Structure formats: C-alpha cells, structure tokens
PDB file of C-alpha atoms in Angstrom:
ATOM      1  CA  MET F  55       5.009  18.095  -2.768  1.00 48.00           C
ATOM      2  CA  THR F  56       8.101  16.131  -3.785  1.00 48.00           C
ATOM      3  CA  ARG F  57       9.892  17.119  -0.607  1.00 74.00           C
ATOM      4  CA  GLU F  58       7.398  14.842   1.116  1.00 92.00           C
ATOM      5  CA  SER F  59       7.612  11.088   0.936  1.00 96.00           C
ATOM      6  CA  ILE F  60       5.553   9.274  -1.620  1.00 97.00           C
ATOM      7  CA  HIS F  61       4.369   7.148   1.286  1.00 98.00           C
ATOM      8  CA  GLU F  62       2.368  10.198   2.455  1.00 97.00           C
ATOM      9  CA  TYR F  63       0.223   9.930  -0.693  1.00 98.00           C
ATOM     10  CA  PHE F  64       0.142   6.199  -1.369  1.00 98.00           C
ATOM     11  CA  GLN F  65       0.473   2.894   0.402  1.00 98.00           C
ATOM     12  CA  ILE F  66       3.391   1.430  -1.490  1.00 98.00           C
ATOM     13  CA  GLY F  67       3.172  -2.275  -2.056  1.00 98.00           C
ATOM     14  CA  THR F  68       4.012  -5.168  -4.396  1.00 98.00           C
ATOM     15  CA  LEU F  69       2.298  -8.263  -5.691  1.00 98.00           C
ATOM     16  CA  GLN F  70       3.662 -11.306  -3.827  1.00 98.00           C
ATOM     17  CA  TRP F  71       3.052 -13.755  -6.691  1.00 97.00           C
ATOM     18  CA  MET F  72       4.543 -11.393  -9.251  1.00 97.00           C
ATOM     19  CA  SER F  73       7.656 -10.267  -7.345  1.00 98.00           C
ATOM     20  CA  TYR F  74       8.531 -13.758  -6.130  1.00 98.00           C
ATOM     21  CA  PRO F  75       7.070 -16.248  -8.619  1.00 96.00           C
ATOM     22  CA  GLY F  76       9.506 -19.062  -7.944  1.00 88.00           C
ATOM     23  CA  ILE F  77       9.322 -19.475  -4.153  1.00 96.00           C
ATOM     24  CA  ALA F  78       6.815 -20.581  -1.559  1.00 98.00           C
ATOM     25  CA  SER F  79       4.099 -18.073  -0.736  1.00 98.00           C
ATOM     26  CA  ALA F  80       5.111 -17.890   2.918  1.00 98.00           C
ATOM     27  CA  ASP F  81       8.768 -17.156   1.998  1.00 98.00           C
ATOM     28  CA  ALA F  82       7.661 -14.377  -0.421  1.00 98.00           C
ATOM     29  CA  VAL F  83       5.353 -12.815   2.148  1.00 98.00           C
ATOM     30  CA  LYS F  84       8.165 -12.898   4.733  1.00 98.00           C
ATOM     31  CA  LYS F  85      10.579 -11.114   2.412  1.00 98.00           C
ATOM     32  CA  ILE F  86       8.065  -8.360   1.673  1.00 98.00           C
ATOM     33  CA  ALA F  87       6.938  -8.018   5.271  1.00 98.00           C
ATOM     34  CA  SER F  88      10.561  -7.679   6.384  1.00 98.00           C
ATOM     35  CA  ASP F  89      11.135  -4.710   4.072  1.00 98.00           C
ATOM     36  CA  SER F  90      10.097  -1.403   5.680  1.00 98.00           C
ATOM     37  CA  TYR F  91       9.790   0.259   2.242  1.00 98.00           C
ATOM     38  CA  PHE F  92       6.400  -1.463   1.884  1.00 98.00           C
ATOM     39  CA  ASP F  93       3.130  -0.358   3.418  1.00 98.00           C
ATOM     40  CA  ALA F  94       1.041  -2.952   1.611  1.00 98.00           C
ATOM     41  CA  VAL F  95       1.167  -6.373   0.007  1.00 98.00           C
ATOM     42  CA  GLU F  96      -1.096  -8.100  -2.493  1.00 98.00           C
ATOM     43  CA  ILE F  97      -1.370 -11.865  -2.078  1.00 98.00           C
ATOM     44  CA  SER F  98      -2.753 -14.524  -4.313  1.00 97.00           C
ATOM     45  CA  PRO F  99      -4.580 -17.731  -3.360  1.00 97.00           C
ATOM     46  CA  ILE F 100      -2.368 -19.515  -0.832  1.00 97.00           C
ATOM     47  CA  PRO F 101      -1.706 -23.299  -0.855  1.00 96.00           C
ATOM     48  CA  GLU F 102      -3.593 -24.841   2.027  1.00 96.00           C
ATOM     49  CA  ALA F 103      -0.364 -26.141   3.685  1.00 97.00           C
ATOM     50  CA  GLU F 104       0.927 -22.549   3.912  1.00 98.00           C
ATOM     51  CA  ARG F 105      -2.193 -20.644   4.950  1.00 97.00           C
ATOM     52  CA  ASP F 106      -1.649 -20.708   8.699  1.00 98.00           C
ATOM     53  CA  GLU F 107       1.959 -19.536   8.280  1.00 98.00           C
ATOM     54  CA  VAL F 108       1.000 -16.769   5.800  1.00 98.00           C
ATOM     55  CA  LYS F 109      -1.748 -15.549   8.121  1.00 98.00           C
ATOM     56  CA  ASN F 110       0.621 -15.456  11.071  1.00 98.00           C
ATOM     57  CA  LEU F 111       3.217 -13.444   9.044  1.00 98.00           C
ATOM     58  CA  LEU F 112       0.560 -10.982   7.835  1.00 98.00           C
ATOM     59  CA  ASP F 113      -0.852 -10.575  11.400  1.00 98.00           C
ATOM     60  CA  GLN F 114       2.608  -9.560  12.524  1.00 98.00           C
ATOM     61  CA  SER F 115       3.443  -7.282   9.632  1.00 98.00           C
ATOM     62  CA  HIS F 116       1.163  -4.224  10.070  1.00 98.00           C
ATOM     63  CA  LEU F 117       0.892  -4.257   6.288  1.00 98.00           C
ATOM     64  CA  SER F 118      -2.308  -3.312   4.428  1.00 98.00           C
ATOM     65  CA  VAL F 119      -3.349  -6.562   2.716  1.00 98.00           C
ATOM     66  CA  SER F 120      -5.127  -7.006  -0.654  1.00 98.00           C
ATOM     67  CA  TYR F 121      -5.985 -10.276  -2.353  1.00 98.00           C
ATOM     68  CA  GLY F 122      -5.793 -10.885  -6.115  1.00 98.00           C
ATOM     69  CA  ALA F 123      -7.610 -13.816  -7.627  1.00 98.00           C
ATOM     70  CA  HIS F 124      -6.101 -13.208 -11.078  1.00 96.00           C
ATOM     71  CA  ALA F 125      -3.706 -16.106 -11.235  1.00 94.00           C
ATOM     72  CA  ALA F 126      -6.234 -18.692 -10.126  1.00 96.00           C
ATOM     73  CA  GLN F 127      -8.872 -17.209 -12.391  1.00 98.00           C
ATOM     74  CA  LEU F 128      -6.692 -17.204 -15.462  1.00 96.00           C
ATOM     75  CA  GLN F 129      -5.406 -20.702 -14.820  1.00 96.00           C
ATOM     76  CA  ALA F 130      -8.851 -22.163 -14.270  1.00 97.00           C
ATOM     77  CA  GLY F 131     -10.604 -20.084 -16.931  1.00 97.00           C
ATOM     78  CA  TRP F 132     -13.391 -18.713 -14.698  1.00 98.00           C
ATOM     79  CA  ASN F 133     -15.411 -16.329 -16.906  1.00 98.00           C
ATOM     80  CA  PRO F 134     -17.552 -13.895 -14.810  1.00 98.00           C
ATOM     81  CA  ASN F 135     -19.193 -12.523 -17.971  1.00 98.00           C
ATOM     82  CA  SER F 136     -19.984 -15.779 -19.690  1.00 98.00           C
ATOM     83  CA  LEU F 137     -23.306 -15.816 -21.546  1.00 98.00           C
ATOM     84  CA  VAL F 138     -23.741 -19.370 -20.426  1.00 98.00           C
ATOM     85  CA  GLU F 139     -25.407 -18.770 -17.068  1.00 98.00           C
ATOM     86  CA  LYS F 140     -24.079 -21.992 -15.504  1.00 98.00           C
ATOM     87  CA  GLU F 141     -20.472 -20.902 -16.327  1.00 98.00           C
ATOM     88  CA  ARG F 142     -21.036 -17.334 -15.067  1.00 98.00           C
ATOM     89  CA  ARG F 143     -22.537 -18.682 -11.830  1.00 98.00           C
ATOM     90  CA  TYR F 144     -19.613 -21.052 -11.372  1.00 98.00           C
ATOM     91  CA  ALA F 145     -17.119 -18.194 -11.769  1.00 98.00           C
ATOM     92  CA  GLN F 146     -19.098 -16.203  -9.207  1.00 98.00           C
ATOM     93  CA  GLU F 147     -18.991 -19.075  -6.735  1.00 98.00           C
ATOM     94  CA  GLN F 148     -15.249 -19.546  -7.159  1.00 98.00           C
ATOM     95  CA  LEU F 149     -14.635 -15.833  -6.656  1.00 98.00           C
ATOM     96  CA  GLN F 150     -16.787 -15.909  -3.585  1.00 98.00           C
ATOM     97  CA  ARG F 151     -14.501 -18.593  -2.193  1.00 98.00           C
ATOM     98  CA  CYS F 152     -11.623 -16.258  -2.884  1.00 98.00           C
ATOM     99  CA  ILE F 153     -13.386 -13.591  -0.828  1.00 98.00           C
ATOM    100  CA  ASP F 154     -13.695 -16.135   1.999  1.00 98.00           C
ATOM    101  CA  GLU F 155      -9.949 -16.875   1.884  1.00 98.00           C
ATOM    102  CA  ALA F 156      -9.083 -13.190   1.595  1.00 98.00           C
ATOM    103  CA  ALA F 157     -11.225 -12.310   4.607  1.00 98.00           C
ATOM    104  CA  TRP F 158      -9.658 -15.040   6.707  1.00 98.00           C
ATOM    105  CA  LEU F 159      -6.174 -13.792   5.768  1.00 98.00           C
ATOM    106  CA  GLY F 160      -7.104 -10.257   6.763  1.00 98.00           C
ATOM    107  CA  ALA F 161      -7.342  -8.733   3.307  1.00 98.00           C
ATOM    108  CA  ALA F 162      -9.494  -5.572   2.830  1.00 98.00           C
ATOM    109  CA  THR F 163     -10.154  -6.234  -0.848  1.00 98.00           C
ATOM    110  CA  MET F 164     -10.495  -9.000  -3.395  1.00 98.00           C
ATOM    111  CA  SER F 165      -9.671  -8.255  -7.007  1.00 98.00           C
ATOM    112  CA  PHE F 166     -10.280 -10.083 -10.271  1.00 98.00           C
ATOM    113  CA  LEU F 167     -10.496  -9.447 -14.026  1.00 98.00           C
ATOM    114  CA  ALA F 168     -13.170  -9.657 -16.674  1.00 98.00           C
ATOM    115  CA  GLY F 169     -13.462 -12.733 -18.906  1.00 98.00           C
ATOM    116  CA  ARG F 170     -13.277 -13.229 -22.664  1.00 95.00           C
ATOM    117  CA  TRP F 171     -16.051 -11.932 -24.822  1.00 92.00           C
ATOM    118  CA  GLU F 172     -17.521 -12.533 -28.259  1.00 89.00           C
ATOM    119  CA  GLU F 173     -17.363  -9.877 -30.955  1.00 88.00           C
ATOM    120  CA  GLY F 174     -20.761  -8.258 -31.497  1.00 91.00           C
ATOM    121  CA  ARG F 175     -22.109  -9.285 -28.073  1.00 95.00           C
ATOM    122  CA  GLN F 176     -20.260  -6.828 -25.906  1.00 95.00           C
ATOM    123  CA  GLU F 177     -23.347  -5.359 -24.159  1.00 96.00           C
ATOM    124  CA  GLU F 178     -24.624  -8.845 -23.242  1.00 98.00           C
ATOM    125  CA  HIS F 179     -21.276  -9.726 -21.718  1.00 98.00           C
ATOM    126  CA  LEU F 180     -21.217  -6.383 -19.888  1.00 98.00           C
ATOM    127  CA  GLY F 181     -24.614  -7.148 -18.342  1.00 98.00           C
ATOM    128  CA  GLN F 182     -23.351 -10.548 -17.134  1.00 98.00           C
ATOM    129  CA  LEU F 183     -20.195  -8.963 -15.659  1.00 98.00           C
ATOM    130  CA  VAL F 184     -22.264  -6.382 -13.804  1.00 98.00           C
ATOM    131  CA  LYS F 185     -24.466  -9.149 -12.411  1.00 98.00           C
ATOM    132  CA  THR F 186     -21.417 -11.127 -11.154  1.00 98.00           C
ATOM    133  CA  THR F 187     -19.640  -8.123  -9.709  1.00 98.00           C
ATOM    134  CA  ALA F 188     -22.678  -6.803  -7.852  1.00 98.00           C
ATOM    135  CA  ALA F 189     -23.191 -10.246  -6.323  1.00 98.00           C
ATOM    136  CA  LEU F 190     -19.528 -10.320  -5.222  1.00 98.00           C
ATOM    137  CA  CYS F 191     -19.817  -6.880  -3.729  1.00 98.00           C
ATOM    138  CA  ARG F 192     -22.836  -7.860  -1.687  1.00 98.00           C
ATOM    139  CA  TYR F 193     -21.047 -10.986  -0.538  1.00 98.00           C
ATOM    140  CA  ALA F 194     -17.898  -9.004   0.359  1.00 98.00           C
ATOM    141  CA  LYS F 195     -19.862  -6.339   2.206  1.00 98.00           C
ATOM    142  CA  LEU F 196     -20.974  -8.998   4.765  1.00 98.00           C
ATOM    143  CA  ARG F 197     -17.223  -9.430   5.509  1.00 98.00           C
ATOM    144  CA  ASN F 198     -16.486  -5.661   5.575  1.00 98.00           C
ATOM    145  CA  MET F 199     -14.495  -5.987   2.354  1.00 98.00           C
ATOM    146  CA  SER F 200     -14.392  -4.322  -1.036  1.00 98.00           C
ATOM    147  CA  VAL F 201     -14.198  -5.752  -4.524  1.00 98.00           C
ATOM    148  CA  GLU F 202     -11.914  -4.430  -7.299  1.00 98.00           C
ATOM    149  CA  LEU F 203     -11.676  -5.217 -10.982  1.00 98.00           C
ATOM    150  CA  GLU F 204      -8.361  -4.707 -12.737  1.00 98.00           C
ATOM    151  CA  VAL F 205      -8.412  -3.126 -16.187  1.00 98.00           C
ATOM    152  CA  PHE F 206      -6.561  -5.367 -18.707  1.00 97.00           C
ATOM    153  CA  ASP F 207      -5.997  -5.362 -22.487  1.00 95.00           C
ATOM    154  CA  TYR F 208      -8.754  -6.347 -24.852  1.00 94.00           C
ATOM    155  CA  ASP F 209      -6.913  -7.366 -28.013  1.00 93.00           C
ATOM    156  CA  VAL F 210      -3.237  -8.119 -27.289  1.00 94.00           C
ATOM    157  CA  ASP F 211      -2.714 -10.714 -24.559  1.00 94.00           C
ATOM    158  CA  LYS F 212      -5.470 -11.334 -21.979  1.00 95.00           C
ATOM    159  CA  ARG F 213      -8.062 -10.082 -24.470  1.00 95.00           C
ATOM    160  CA  VAL F 214     -10.816  -9.499 -21.927  1.00 97.00           C
ATOM    161  CA  LEU F 215     -13.914  -7.371 -21.862  1.00 97.00           C
ATOM    162  CA  ILE F 216     -12.577  -4.648 -19.552  1.00 97.00           C
ATOM    163  CA  GLY F 217     -10.830  -3.382 -21.530  1.00 92.00           C
ATOM    164  CA  PRO F 218     -11.109   0.130 -22.927  1.00 95.00           C
ATOM    165  CA  ALA F 219     -11.363   2.977 -20.450  1.00 97.00           C
ATOM    166  CA  SER F 220     -14.693   4.092 -21.779  1.00 96.00           C
ATOM    167  CA  LEU F 221     -16.236   0.657 -21.245  1.00 97.00           C
ATOM    168  CA  ALA F 222     -14.544   0.274 -17.856  1.00 98.00           C
ATOM    169  CA  ALA F 223     -16.163   3.554 -16.744  1.00 98.00           C
ATOM    170  CA  GLU F 224     -19.578   2.414 -18.015  1.00 98.00           C
ATOM    171  CA  PHE F 225     -19.171  -0.856 -16.214  1.00 98.00           C
ATOM    172  CA  ALA F 226     -17.968   0.746 -12.917  1.00 98.00           C
ATOM    173  CA  ALA F 227     -20.826   3.283 -12.989  1.00 98.00           C
ATOM    174  CA  ALA F 228     -23.360   0.433 -13.327  1.00 98.00           C
ATOM    175  CA  VAL F 229     -21.889  -1.505 -10.398  1.00 98.00           C
ATOM    176  CA  ARG F 230     -21.480   1.615  -8.214  1.00 98.00           C
ATOM    177  CA  ALA F 231     -25.127   2.488  -8.673  1.00 97.00           C
ATOM    178  CA  ASP F 232     -25.939  -0.279  -6.163  1.00 95.00           C
ATOM    179  CA  CYS F 233     -22.582  -1.181  -4.597  1.00 98.00           C
ATOM    180  CA  ARG F 234     -20.363   1.447  -3.074  1.00 97.00           C
ATOM    181  CA  ASN F 235     -17.695  -1.115  -2.080  1.00 98.00           C
ATOM    182  CA  PHE F 236     -16.384  -1.425  -5.605  1.00 98.00           C
ATOM    183  CA  GLY F 237     -13.490   0.162  -7.493  1.00 98.00           C
ATOM    184  CA  LEU F 238     -11.106  -0.279 -10.398  1.00 98.00           C
ATOM    185  CA  ILE F 239      -7.424  -1.088 -10.448  1.00 98.00           C
ATOM    186  CA  VAL F 240      -5.578   0.919 -13.132  1.00 98.00           C
ATOM    187  CA  ASP F 241      -2.203  -0.557 -14.130  1.00 98.00           C
ATOM    188  CA  LEU F 242       0.375   1.589 -15.968  1.00 98.00           C
ATOM    189  CA  SER F 243       1.802  -1.565 -17.612  1.00 97.00           C
ATOM    190  CA  HIS F 244      -1.597  -2.279 -19.250  1.00 97.00           C
ATOM    191  CA  ILE F 245      -2.124   1.211 -20.659  1.00 97.00           C
ATOM    192  CA  PRO F 246       0.183   0.759 -23.643  1.00 95.00           C
ATOM    193  CA  LEU F 247      -1.579  -2.523 -24.405  1.00 95.00           C
ATOM    194  CA  THR F 248      -4.972  -0.786 -24.571  1.00 95.00           C
ATOM    195  CA  HIS F 249      -3.631   1.786 -27.130  1.00 94.00           C
ATOM    196  CA  GLU F 250      -4.649   4.632 -24.849  1.00 96.00           C
ATOM    197  CA  SER F 251      -2.765   7.439 -23.141  1.00 96.00           C
ATOM    198  CA  MET F 252      -2.274   7.565 -19.391  1.00 97.00           C
ATOM    199  CA  GLU F 253      -3.918  10.995 -19.342  1.00 97.00           C
ATOM    200  CA  GLN F 254      -7.016   9.612 -21.124  1.00 96.00           C
ATOM    201  CA  VAL F 255      -7.278   6.582 -18.821  1.00 98.00           C
ATOM    202  CA  VAL F 256      -6.842   8.489 -15.580  1.00 98.00           C
ATOM    203  CA  GLN F 257      -9.269  11.308 -16.531  1.00 98.00           C
ATOM    204  CA  ILE F 258     -11.997   8.850 -17.558  1.00 98.00           C
ATOM    205  CA  LEU F 259     -11.618   6.432 -14.659  1.00 98.00           C
ATOM    206  CA  LYS F 260     -10.680   8.728 -11.781  1.00 98.00           C
ATOM    207  CA  PRO F 261     -14.108   8.504 -10.021  1.00 98.00           C
ATOM    208  CA  TYR F 262     -13.676   4.720  -9.761  1.00 98.00           C
ATOM    209  CA  ILE F 263      -9.920   4.227  -9.154  1.00 98.00           C
ATOM    210  CA  THR F 264      -9.325   2.621  -5.768  1.00 98.00           C
ATOM    211  CA  HIS F 265      -5.960   0.960  -6.469  1.00 98.00           C
ATOM    212  CA  VAL F 266      -3.000   1.582  -8.761  1.00 98.00           C
ATOM    213  CA  HIS F 267      -0.368  -0.725 -10.241  1.00 98.00           C
ATOM    214  CA  ILE F 268       2.840   0.291 -12.045  1.00 98.00           C
ATOM    215  CA  GLY F 269       4.924  -1.820 -14.324  1.00 98.00           C
ATOM    216  CA  ASN F 270       6.362  -2.101 -17.813  1.00 98.00           C
ATOM    217  CA  ALA F 271       5.239  -3.532 -21.141  1.00 97.00           C
ATOM    218  CA  VAL F 272       6.674  -4.477 -24.552  1.00 96.00           C
ATOM    219  CA  LEU F 273       4.687  -4.026 -27.726  1.00 95.00           C
ATOM    220  CA  ASP F 274       7.068  -5.680 -30.199  1.00 94.00           C
ATOM    221  CA  PRO F 275       5.566  -9.076 -31.163  1.00 94.00           C
ATOM    222  CA  GLU F 276       9.003 -10.408 -31.961  1.00 94.00           C
ATOM    223  CA  ASN F 277      10.274  -9.696 -28.404  1.00 94.00           C
ATOM    224  CA  PRO F 278       9.971 -12.537 -25.861  1.00 92.00           C
ATOM    225  CA  ALA F 279       8.636 -10.036 -23.336  1.00 93.00           C
ATOM    226  CA  TYR F 280       5.751  -9.021 -25.651  1.00 95.00           C
ATOM    227  CA  GLY F 281       2.323  -8.596 -24.183  1.00 94.00           C
ATOM    228  CA  ASP F 282       1.266  -8.705 -20.546  1.00 95.00           C
ATOM    229  CA  GLN F 283       4.572 -10.090 -19.202  1.00 95.00           C
ATOM    230  CA  HIS F 284       5.443  -7.249 -16.774  1.00 96.00           C
ATOM    231  CA  PRO F 285       9.195  -7.023 -17.580  1.00 97.00           C
ATOM    232  CA  ARG F 286      11.530  -4.997 -15.394  1.00 98.00           C
ATOM    233  CA  PHE F 287      11.855  -1.259 -15.759  1.00 98.00           C
ATOM    234  CA  GLY F 288      14.742  -0.453 -18.137  1.00 96.00           C
ATOM    235  CA  CYS F 289      14.370  -3.621 -20.206  1.00 95.00           C
ATOM    236  CA  PRO F 290      15.075  -3.344 -23.952  1.00 91.00           C
ATOM    237  CA  ALA F 291      11.985  -2.284 -25.944  1.00 94.00           C
ATOM    238  CA  GLY F 292      10.069  -1.489 -22.714  1.00 96.00           C
ATOM    239  CA  ARG F 293       7.479   1.267 -22.876  1.00 96.00           C
ATOM    240  CA  ASN F 294       7.635   2.468 -19.252  1.00 98.00           C
ATOM    241  CA  ASP F 295      10.599   3.698 -17.242  1.00 98.00           C
ATOM    242  CA  VAL F 296      11.345   6.595 -14.915  1.00 98.00           C
ATOM    243  CA  THR F 297      10.024   9.228 -17.325  1.00 98.00           C
ATOM    244  CA  GLU F 298       6.736   7.409 -17.866  1.00 98.00           C
ATOM    245  CA  VAL F 299       6.267   6.550 -14.190  1.00 98.00           C
ATOM    246  CA  ALA F 300       6.816  10.282 -13.360  1.00 98.00           C
ATOM    247  CA  ALA F 301       4.279  11.310 -15.950  1.00 98.00           C
ATOM    248  CA  PHE F 302       1.842   8.782 -14.549  1.00 98.00           C
ATOM    249  CA  LEU F 303       2.327  10.084 -11.011  1.00 98.00           C
ATOM    250  CA  GLN F 304       1.779  13.618 -12.347  1.00 97.00           C
ATOM    251  CA  CYS F 305      -1.529  12.518 -13.908  1.00 97.00           C
ATOM    252  CA  LEU F 306      -2.594  10.921 -10.643  1.00 98.00           C
ATOM    253  CA  ARG F 307      -1.757  14.086  -8.766  1.00 96.00           C
ATOM    254  CA  ALA F 308      -3.468  16.370 -11.305  1.00 96.00           C
ATOM    255  CA  GLU F 309      -6.660  14.336 -11.223  1.00 97.00           C
ATOM    256  CA  GLY F 310      -6.746  14.059  -7.408  1.00 97.00           C
ATOM    257  CA  VAL F 311      -5.968  10.344  -7.221  1.00 98.00           C
ATOM    258  CA  ALA F 312      -2.676  11.038  -5.354  1.00 97.00           C
ATOM    259  CA  ASP F 313      -4.231  12.250  -2.119  1.00 96.00           C
ATOM    260  CA  LYS F 314      -3.037  12.173   1.525  1.00 96.00           C
ATOM    261  CA  LYS F 315      -6.519  11.473   2.789  1.00 96.00           C
ATOM    262  CA  LYS F 316      -7.138   8.553   0.407  1.00 95.00           C
ATOM    263  CA  ARG F 317      -3.616   6.998   0.436  1.00 98.00           C
ATOM    264  CA  LEU F 318      -4.603   4.456  -2.174  1.00 98.00           C
ATOM    265  CA  PRO F 319      -2.444   1.323  -2.615  1.00 98.00           C
ATOM    266  CA  LEU F 320       0.177   1.749  -5.344  1.00 98.00           C
ATOM    267  CA  SER F 321       1.795  -1.582  -6.097  1.00 98.00           C
ATOM    268  CA  PHE F 322       4.586  -2.866  -8.298  1.00 98.00           C
ATOM    269  CA  GLU F 323       3.415  -5.384 -10.869  1.00 98.00           C
ATOM    270  CA  VAL F 324       6.776  -6.444 -12.223  1.00 98.00           C
ATOM    271  CA  LYS F 325       7.981 -10.010 -12.724  1.00 98.00           C
ATOM    272  CA  PRO F 326      11.620 -11.180 -12.860  1.00 98.00           C
ATOM    273  CA  ARG F 327      12.489 -13.276 -15.907  1.00 94.00           C
ATOM    274  CA  ALA F 328      14.091 -16.686 -15.506  1.00 91.00           C
ATOM    275  CA  GLN F 329      17.685 -15.387 -15.523  1.00 93.00           C
ATOM    276  CA  GLU F 330      17.000 -12.378 -13.268  1.00 97.00           C
ATOM    277  CA  SER F 331      17.243 -11.991  -9.473  1.00 98.00           C
ATOM    278  CA  ALA F 332      13.861 -11.386  -7.851  1.00 98.00           C
ATOM    279  CA  ASP F 333      15.454  -9.325  -5.056  1.00 98.00           C
ATOM    280  CA  ILE F 334      17.326  -7.096  -7.556  1.00 98.00           C
ATOM    281  CA  ILE F 335      14.266  -6.587  -9.731  1.00 98.00           C
ATOM    282  CA  LEU F 336      12.269  -5.536  -6.707  1.00 98.00           C
ATOM    283  CA  CYS F 337      14.988  -3.013  -5.793  1.00 98.00           C
ATOM    284  CA  ASN F 338      14.891  -1.885  -9.435  1.00 98.00           C
ATOM    285  CA  CYS F 339      11.189  -1.053  -8.892  1.00 98.00           C
ATOM    286  CA  LYS F 340      11.855   0.931  -5.768  1.00 98.00           C
ATOM    287  CA  ARG F 341      14.655   2.922  -7.433  1.00 98.00           C
ATOM    288  CA  THR F 342      12.488   3.632 -10.453  1.00 98.00           C
ATOM    289  CA  LEU F 343       9.587   4.855  -8.253  1.00 98.00           C
ATOM    290  CA  ASN F 344      11.919   6.945  -6.033  1.00 98.00           C
ATOM    291  CA  ALA F 345      13.516   8.570  -9.163  1.00 98.00           C
ATOM    292  CA  ALA F 346      10.178   9.247 -10.743  1.00 98.00           C
ATOM    293  CA  TRP F 347       8.821  10.886  -7.570  1.00 97.00           C
ATOM    294  CA  ARG F 348      11.854  13.196  -7.419  1.00 96.00           C
ATOM    295  CA  ARG F 349      11.088  14.459 -10.916  1.00 96.00           C
ATOM    296  CA  LEU F 350       7.679  15.878  -9.881  1.00 93.00           C
ATOM    297  CA  GLU F 351       7.738  19.628  -9.330  1.00 68.00           C
TER     298      GLU F 351
END
C-alpha cells in the first residue's frame, strides 16, 4: 500500500484560514491552488471585496472545495444547540447564509461546530443541535451540498458539546436517520484534548467520518501553545508528530476510512505562530505526512 501515493487514498488539502492567517483570502487561496501537492482546499467566509477573485481562482484550480464556518461562528458566538430557541434559530440562519456563500464559491460541503452547553442539560442541548443540523442538511441538499460537524474538545479550550466520541456517534446517528448528506470531521489535533485514543475515536466514529484533519496539540497549561492552537509538527511539548500521524493513518486504514473509492479529504489544520513562516510551516506539514505515510507497512 505504501508504494502507492497517499493521494490515491485521500484528497490532500489544507485550511486556507489556518495555513495563511495573516494574508488576504485571495492571496492564500492562490498560494494553495498553485501548489500541485494539494487536491483540496478548505475556505472560510470570504470578505465581500474578495469573493469574486476567490471564486475565479477556485474555478481555475480543479481543487475540491470545502467551506468551514468555524472562525465566523466562534467570533460571533453562534450557538446551534442553545436552549433559548431564538438564539438557536439565529445560529441556524447564520449557518444557512454560510451554505449560500459556500454554494456560490463551488464548495461541496459546509462545516461547523457545536456550541457551549450547560452541565446537567446535555440531552436537551443534544436535541437542539440535532434540530439545527437536520435543518441545515435539508437546506444544503437543495444546493447539492453536504453538511459536516467537526469534533472538538469539551473541557479544555473550545468546551463544546461535541465533544466525546460516544456523544458524537449518538448525535451523528440521530442526524443520519433523516439526513444522509451529513458527516463528521475527525481531527487528530483534537483527540489528545478529548482524553481519548485515536483507536477509540476512529472505531466509534468510522460510520460517520466524511473528512479528516491532522495537526498537533499541547496539553501543558504553562505552554503558550496550550489548547486548541494547532502548533507545528515537531514543536516542543507537542503531542503529535510523524509517529502519531503514522499511527493515525494506520487506524484509518484498519477501519476502512482510508479507501481508494471514498478518497475522503484529509487536510492540514496547522497554524504558524507569529515568528514562524507560513510557507515553511506548510512544507513542514507535507514532510510530516509524507514521512508518516512511508512508515506504513
């Protein structure tokens, strides 16, 4: 298997807003689209003044395009599982607008994350999240799109409902009961933050995984990169590097997620720090993935 390119098994991509946080969206998309290593790109909400240019670049690129609403959602505080119905409905409406933008830009999927929850009212929040997600899926289906929810931490940094793998599976099963155009994004960088093993997460969530992210995490609260900061591979105190990425790829292969017929997106979710070069950090990601792939038997 390892004599074959990893591109035969995954669409390799990166997150535009994470890889190039300090430059214009159009410039970031142009850099990624000009790199033949990439089969895919994930874009965030694009400033209105740049939308035409970004669309033009994406139309030229022959890249598979996904759209992540995370940054806008976190900044504005949209809570799709709020128990206050007016707030839940508002979050749904904003995410529907993201679907509209994603469709116009040519994206096949729109992804988001769960909102904060109150201790002791988990099931009520879960019901609200299922309601929102099902509505988004129905809205996206009219545009021939899918919806994805990314699994984040529940008690370290983002502190959102989804969350533990067992709850993520319960949630995904409830949505899939009525909406087939739904899936989960599993991120290697979030797994240490959920206090779970990659084997456990992949085994539990494999029926629902439609997208994969890889990245790093730091669990030392005294370290400036602590939490969901997506530091580079090889950074001091980081939990994921070549060995862990190789083990994750092995899990994905063993559980049938790495599949030539599926070719799911596998994207880097790694962010350069202020003193680091974005171009070098992105090359670091590619070297790490290539080295990990070579380790598989």
